[in-house]
mmCIF file of C-alpha atoms and ligand atoms in Angstrom:
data_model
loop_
_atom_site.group_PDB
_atom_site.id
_atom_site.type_symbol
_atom_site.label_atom_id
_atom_site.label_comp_id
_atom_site.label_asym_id
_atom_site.label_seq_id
_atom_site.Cartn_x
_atom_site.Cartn_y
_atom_site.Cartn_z
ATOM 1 C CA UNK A 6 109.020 99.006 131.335
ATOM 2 C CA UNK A 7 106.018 96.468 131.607
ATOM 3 C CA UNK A 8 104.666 94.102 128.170
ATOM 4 C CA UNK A 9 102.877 97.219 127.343
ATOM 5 C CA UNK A 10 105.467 99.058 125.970
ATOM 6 C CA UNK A 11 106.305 95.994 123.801
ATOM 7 C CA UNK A 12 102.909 96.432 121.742
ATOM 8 C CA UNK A 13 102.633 97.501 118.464
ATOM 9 C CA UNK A 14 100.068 100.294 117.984
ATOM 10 C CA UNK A 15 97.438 99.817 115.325
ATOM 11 C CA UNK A 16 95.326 102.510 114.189
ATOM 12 C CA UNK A 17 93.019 100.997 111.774
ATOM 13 C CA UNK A 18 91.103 103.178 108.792
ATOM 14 C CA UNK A 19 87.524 102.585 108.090
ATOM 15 C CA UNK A 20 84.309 104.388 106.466
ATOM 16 C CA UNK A 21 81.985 102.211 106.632
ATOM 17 C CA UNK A 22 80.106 99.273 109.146
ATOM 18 C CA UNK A 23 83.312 99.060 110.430
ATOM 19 C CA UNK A 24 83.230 95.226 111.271
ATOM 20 C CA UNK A 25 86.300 94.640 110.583
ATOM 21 C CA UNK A 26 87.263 97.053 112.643
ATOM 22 C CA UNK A 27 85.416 95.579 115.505
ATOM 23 C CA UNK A 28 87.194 91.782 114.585
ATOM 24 C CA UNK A 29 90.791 93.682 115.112
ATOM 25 C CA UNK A 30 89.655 95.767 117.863
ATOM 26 C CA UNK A 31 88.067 93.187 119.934
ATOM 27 C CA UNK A 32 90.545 90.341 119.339
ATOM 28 C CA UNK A 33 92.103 88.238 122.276
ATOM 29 C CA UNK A 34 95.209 86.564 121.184
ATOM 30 C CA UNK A 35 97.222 84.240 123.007
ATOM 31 C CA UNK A 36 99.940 86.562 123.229
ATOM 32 C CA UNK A 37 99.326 90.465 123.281
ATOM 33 C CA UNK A 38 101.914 92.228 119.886
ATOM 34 C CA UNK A 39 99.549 95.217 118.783
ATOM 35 C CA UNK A 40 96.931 96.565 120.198
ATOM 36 C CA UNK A 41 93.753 98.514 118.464
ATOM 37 C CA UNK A 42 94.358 102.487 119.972
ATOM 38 C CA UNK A 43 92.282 104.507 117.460
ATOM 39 C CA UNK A 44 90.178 104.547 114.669
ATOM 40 C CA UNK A 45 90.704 106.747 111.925
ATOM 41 C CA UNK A 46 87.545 107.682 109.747
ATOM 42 C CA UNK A 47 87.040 110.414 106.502
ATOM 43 C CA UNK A 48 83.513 110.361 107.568
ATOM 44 C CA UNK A 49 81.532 111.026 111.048
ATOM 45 C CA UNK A 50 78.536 108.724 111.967
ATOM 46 C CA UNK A 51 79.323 105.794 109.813
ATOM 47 C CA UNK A 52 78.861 102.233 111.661
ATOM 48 C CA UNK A 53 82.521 102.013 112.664
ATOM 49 C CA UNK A 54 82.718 104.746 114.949
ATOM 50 C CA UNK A 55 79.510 103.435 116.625
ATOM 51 C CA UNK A 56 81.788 100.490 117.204
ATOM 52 C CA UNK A 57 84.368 102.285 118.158
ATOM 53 C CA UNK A 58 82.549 104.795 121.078
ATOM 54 C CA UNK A 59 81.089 100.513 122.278
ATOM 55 C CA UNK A 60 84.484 99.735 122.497
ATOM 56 C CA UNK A 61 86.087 102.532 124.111
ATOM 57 C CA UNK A 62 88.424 103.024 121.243
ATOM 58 C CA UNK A 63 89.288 106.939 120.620
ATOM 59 C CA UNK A 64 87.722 108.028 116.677
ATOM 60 C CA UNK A 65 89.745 110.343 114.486
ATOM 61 C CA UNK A 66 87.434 112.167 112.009
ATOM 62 C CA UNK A 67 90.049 113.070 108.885
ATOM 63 C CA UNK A 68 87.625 114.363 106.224
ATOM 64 C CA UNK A 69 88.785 114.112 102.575
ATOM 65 C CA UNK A 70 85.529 115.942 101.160
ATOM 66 C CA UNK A 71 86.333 119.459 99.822
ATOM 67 C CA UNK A 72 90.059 119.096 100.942
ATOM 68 C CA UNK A 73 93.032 119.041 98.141
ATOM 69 C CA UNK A 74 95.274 116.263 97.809
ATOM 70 C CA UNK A 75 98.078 117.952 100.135
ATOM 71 C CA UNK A 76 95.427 118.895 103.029
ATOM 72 C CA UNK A 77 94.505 115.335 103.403
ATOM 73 C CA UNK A 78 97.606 114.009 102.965
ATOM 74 C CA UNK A 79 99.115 116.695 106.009
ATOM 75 C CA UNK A 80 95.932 115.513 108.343
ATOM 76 C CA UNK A 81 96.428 111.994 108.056
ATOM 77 C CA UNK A 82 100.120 111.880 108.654
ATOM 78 C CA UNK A 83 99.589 114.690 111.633
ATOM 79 C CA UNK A 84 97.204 112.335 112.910
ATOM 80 C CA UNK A 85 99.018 108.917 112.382
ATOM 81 C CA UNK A 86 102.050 111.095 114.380
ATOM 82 C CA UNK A 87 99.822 112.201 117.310
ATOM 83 C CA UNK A 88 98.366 108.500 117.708
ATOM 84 C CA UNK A 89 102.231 107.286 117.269
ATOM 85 C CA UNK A 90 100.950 104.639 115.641
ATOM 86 C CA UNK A 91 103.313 101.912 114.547
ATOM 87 C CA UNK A 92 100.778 99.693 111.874
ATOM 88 C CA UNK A 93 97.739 100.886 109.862
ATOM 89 C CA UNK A 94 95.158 98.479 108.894
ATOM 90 C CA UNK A 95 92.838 99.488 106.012
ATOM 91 C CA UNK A 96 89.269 98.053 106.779
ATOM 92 C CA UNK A 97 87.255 99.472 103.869
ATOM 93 C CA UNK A 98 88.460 102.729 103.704
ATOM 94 C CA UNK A 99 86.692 103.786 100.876
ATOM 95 C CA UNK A 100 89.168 107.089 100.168
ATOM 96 C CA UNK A 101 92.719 106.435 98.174
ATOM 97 C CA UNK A 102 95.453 106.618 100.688
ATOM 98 C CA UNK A 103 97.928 109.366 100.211
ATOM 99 C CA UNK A 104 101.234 108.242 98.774
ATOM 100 C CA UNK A 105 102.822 110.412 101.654
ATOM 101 C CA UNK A 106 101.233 107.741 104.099
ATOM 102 C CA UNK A 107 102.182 104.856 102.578
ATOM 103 C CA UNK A 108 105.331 105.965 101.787
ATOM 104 C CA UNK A 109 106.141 106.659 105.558
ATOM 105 C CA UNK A 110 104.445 103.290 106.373
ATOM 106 C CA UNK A 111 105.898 101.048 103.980
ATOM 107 C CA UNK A 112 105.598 97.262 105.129
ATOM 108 C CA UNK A 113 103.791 98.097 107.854
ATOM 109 C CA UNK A 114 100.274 99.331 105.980
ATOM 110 C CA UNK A 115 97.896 96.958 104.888
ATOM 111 C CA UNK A 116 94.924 96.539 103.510
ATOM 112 C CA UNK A 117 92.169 93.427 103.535
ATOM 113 C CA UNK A 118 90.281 92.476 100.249
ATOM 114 C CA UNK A 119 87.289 90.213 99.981
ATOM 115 C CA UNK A 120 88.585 87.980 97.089
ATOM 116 C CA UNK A 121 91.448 85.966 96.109
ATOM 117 C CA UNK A 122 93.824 88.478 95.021
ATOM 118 C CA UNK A 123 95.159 89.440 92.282
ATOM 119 C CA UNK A 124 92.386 87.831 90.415
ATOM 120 C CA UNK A 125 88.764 90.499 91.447
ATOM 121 C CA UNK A 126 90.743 93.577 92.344
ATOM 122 C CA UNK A 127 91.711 96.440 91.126
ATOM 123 C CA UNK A 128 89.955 99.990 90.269
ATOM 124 C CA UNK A 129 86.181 99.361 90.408
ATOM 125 C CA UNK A 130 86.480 96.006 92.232
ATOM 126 C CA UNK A 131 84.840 96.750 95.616
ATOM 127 C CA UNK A 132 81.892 95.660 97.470
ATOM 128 C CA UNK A 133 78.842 93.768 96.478
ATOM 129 C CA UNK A 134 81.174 94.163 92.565
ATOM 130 C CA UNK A 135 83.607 91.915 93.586
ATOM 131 C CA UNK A 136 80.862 88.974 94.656
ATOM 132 C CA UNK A 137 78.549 89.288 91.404
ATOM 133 C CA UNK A 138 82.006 88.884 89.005
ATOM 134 C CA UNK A 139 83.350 85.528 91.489
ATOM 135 C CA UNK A 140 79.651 84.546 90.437
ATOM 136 C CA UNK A 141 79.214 85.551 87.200
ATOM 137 C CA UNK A 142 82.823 84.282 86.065
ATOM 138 C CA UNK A 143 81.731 81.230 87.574
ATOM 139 C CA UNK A 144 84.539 80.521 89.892
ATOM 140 C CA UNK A 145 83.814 77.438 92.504
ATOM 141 C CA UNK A 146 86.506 79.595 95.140
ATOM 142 C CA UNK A 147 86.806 82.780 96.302
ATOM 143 C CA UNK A 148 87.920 84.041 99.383
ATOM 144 C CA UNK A 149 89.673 86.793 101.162
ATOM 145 C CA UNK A 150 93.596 88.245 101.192
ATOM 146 C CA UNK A 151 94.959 90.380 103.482
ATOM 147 C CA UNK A 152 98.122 92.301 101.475
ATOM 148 C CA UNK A 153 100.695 95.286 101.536
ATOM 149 C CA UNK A 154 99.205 98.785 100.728
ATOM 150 C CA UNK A 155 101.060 100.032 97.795
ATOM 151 C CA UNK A 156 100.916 102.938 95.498
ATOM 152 C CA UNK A 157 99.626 100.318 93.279
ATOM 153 C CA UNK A 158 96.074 99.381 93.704
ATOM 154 C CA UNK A 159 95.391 95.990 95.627
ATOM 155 C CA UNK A 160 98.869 95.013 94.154
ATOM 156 C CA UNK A 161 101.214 94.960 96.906
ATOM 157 C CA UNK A 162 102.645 91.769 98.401
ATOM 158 C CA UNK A 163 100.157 89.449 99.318
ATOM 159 C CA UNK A 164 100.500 88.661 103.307
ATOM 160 C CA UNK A 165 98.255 85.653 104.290
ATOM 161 C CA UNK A 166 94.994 84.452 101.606
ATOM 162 C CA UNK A 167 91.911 82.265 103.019
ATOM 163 C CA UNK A 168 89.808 80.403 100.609
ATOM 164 C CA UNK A 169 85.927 80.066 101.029
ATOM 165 C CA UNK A 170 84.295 77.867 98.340
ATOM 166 C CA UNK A 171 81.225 78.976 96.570
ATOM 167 C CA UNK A 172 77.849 77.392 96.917
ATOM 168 C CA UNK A 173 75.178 76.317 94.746
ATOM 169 C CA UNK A 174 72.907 79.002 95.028
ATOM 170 C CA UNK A 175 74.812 81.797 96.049
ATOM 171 C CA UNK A 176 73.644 85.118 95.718
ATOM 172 C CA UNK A 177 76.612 87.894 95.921
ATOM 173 C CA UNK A 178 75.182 89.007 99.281
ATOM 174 C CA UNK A 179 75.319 85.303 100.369
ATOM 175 C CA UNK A 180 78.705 84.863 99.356
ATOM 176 C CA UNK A 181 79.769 88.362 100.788
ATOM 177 C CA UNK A 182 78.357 87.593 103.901
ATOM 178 C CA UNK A 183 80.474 84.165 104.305
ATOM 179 C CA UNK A 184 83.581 85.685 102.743
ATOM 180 C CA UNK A 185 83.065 88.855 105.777
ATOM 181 C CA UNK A 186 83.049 86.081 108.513
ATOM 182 C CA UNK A 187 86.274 84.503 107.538
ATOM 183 C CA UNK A 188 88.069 88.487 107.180
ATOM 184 C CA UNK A 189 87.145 88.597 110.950
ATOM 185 C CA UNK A 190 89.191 85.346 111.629
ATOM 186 C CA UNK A 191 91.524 86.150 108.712
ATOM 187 C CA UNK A 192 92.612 89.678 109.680
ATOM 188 C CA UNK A 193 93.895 89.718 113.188
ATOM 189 C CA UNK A 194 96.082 86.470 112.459
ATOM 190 C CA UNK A 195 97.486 88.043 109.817
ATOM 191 C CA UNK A 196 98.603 90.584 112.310
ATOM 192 C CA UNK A 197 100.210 88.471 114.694
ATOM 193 C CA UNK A 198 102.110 87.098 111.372
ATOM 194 C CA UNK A 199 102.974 90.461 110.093
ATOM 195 C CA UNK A 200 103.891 91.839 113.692
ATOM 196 C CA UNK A 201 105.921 88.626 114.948
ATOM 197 C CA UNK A 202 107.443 89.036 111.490
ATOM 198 C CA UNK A 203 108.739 92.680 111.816
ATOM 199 C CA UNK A 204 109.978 92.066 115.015
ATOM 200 C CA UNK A 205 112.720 88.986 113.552
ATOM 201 C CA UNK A 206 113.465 91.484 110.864
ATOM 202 C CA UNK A 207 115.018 93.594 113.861
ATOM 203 C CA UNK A 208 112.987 96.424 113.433
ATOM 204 C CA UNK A 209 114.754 98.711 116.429
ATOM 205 C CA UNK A 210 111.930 101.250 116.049
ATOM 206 C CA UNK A 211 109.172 100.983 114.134
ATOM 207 C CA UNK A 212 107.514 104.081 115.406
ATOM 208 C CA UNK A 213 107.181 106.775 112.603
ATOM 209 C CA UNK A 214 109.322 109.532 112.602
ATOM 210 C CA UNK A 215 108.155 112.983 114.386
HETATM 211 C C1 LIG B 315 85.247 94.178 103.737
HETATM 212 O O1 LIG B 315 84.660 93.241 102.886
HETATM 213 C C2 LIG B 315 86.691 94.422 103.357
HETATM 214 O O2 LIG B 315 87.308 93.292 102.829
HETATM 215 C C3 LIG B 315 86.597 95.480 102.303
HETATM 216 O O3 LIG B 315 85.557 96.327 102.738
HETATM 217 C C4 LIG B 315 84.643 95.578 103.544
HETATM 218 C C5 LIG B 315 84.510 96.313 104.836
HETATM 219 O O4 LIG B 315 83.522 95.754 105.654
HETATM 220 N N1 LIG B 315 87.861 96.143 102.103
HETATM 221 P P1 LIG B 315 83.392 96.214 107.158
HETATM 222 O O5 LIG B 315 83.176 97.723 107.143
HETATM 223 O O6 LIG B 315 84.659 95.845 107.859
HETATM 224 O O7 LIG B 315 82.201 95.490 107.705
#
């Protein structure tokens, strides 16, 4: 078997612009552990699967619209099973995860959050939100964390945090748009992290169960 076989396969979730998408998908490393093999989307059209059809990168359409609880929860985890993917990476999926999903991914599902958790997360606490409270609680720091997807709302294990200070000035679209450069840097390191880390912790076969 060549290094191939050695690389962890991400499929990464996304609904919207999808740039974080791109950052994982398009990252070089020094040394190959995961690879980017499919995007998964709840919605057709939407920035990241422009990105994705640019990069070559296979798209996954799971809709959640009109679809009970169970249905969604069966077409993700038929999907994840048919991708055999081995990681998922949450890049503002905008759609709550089924518990199914992250039940059969535990510790290796995570999720990336434009703020300094746990302080600015939480129900609500998404988008342009989460850059008007930083400013309006006048912080002088915010930042981004990348952390464990649990059943729990942006409260699972924090992975890897990167601070980015606030400026005089800032609007919440200025800060968002320094806080999204520093996800693109943040996000695929934290991967090697998480990925070098499963592999000490022995892992013999991190590929989900068929
Ligand atoms: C990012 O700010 C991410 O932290 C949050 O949703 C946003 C997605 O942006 N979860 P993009 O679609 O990756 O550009």
């Amino acid at each position: 078997m060549g290094d191939a076989a050695k690389e962890l396969r991400v499929v990464v979730f996304a609904s919207g612009s999808g740039s974080n998408f791109e950052s994982l998908a398009a990252y070089e490393p020094p040394v190959r552990l995961w690879r980017v093999v499919a995007l998964v989307t709840n919605r057709a059209g939407v920035g990241a699967t422009v990105r994705a059809d640019r990069l070559g990168i296979p798209v996954r359409v799971v809709p959640t619209a009109g679809r009970t609880a169970e249905e969604v929860s069966g077409a993700t985890l038929s999907a994840l099973s048919d991708l055999r993917a081995d990681i998922v990476c949450l890049a503002g999926y905008l759609r709550l995860v089924p518990e199914a999903v992250i039940a059969r991914f535990r510790g290796r599902i995570v999720n990336i959050h434009p703020a300094l958790l746990p302080r600015f997360g939480g129900e609500g606490m998404y988008g342009i939100r989460i850059h008007r409270a930083v400013l309006e609680a006048g912080e002088r720091v915010t930042g981004a964390t990348v952390h464990h997807v649990t059943e729990e709302y942006d409260k699972g294990p924090v992975i890897d945090r990167e601070e980015v200070p606030v400026l005089e000035g800032d609007t919440p679209e200025s800060l968002a748009r320094r806080v999204l450069r520093v996800e693109h840097r943040l996000y695929p390191r934290t991967l090697d992290l998480l990925v070098r880390d499963l592999s000490t912790n022995a892992a013999s076969d991190l590929h989900i169960a068929k």
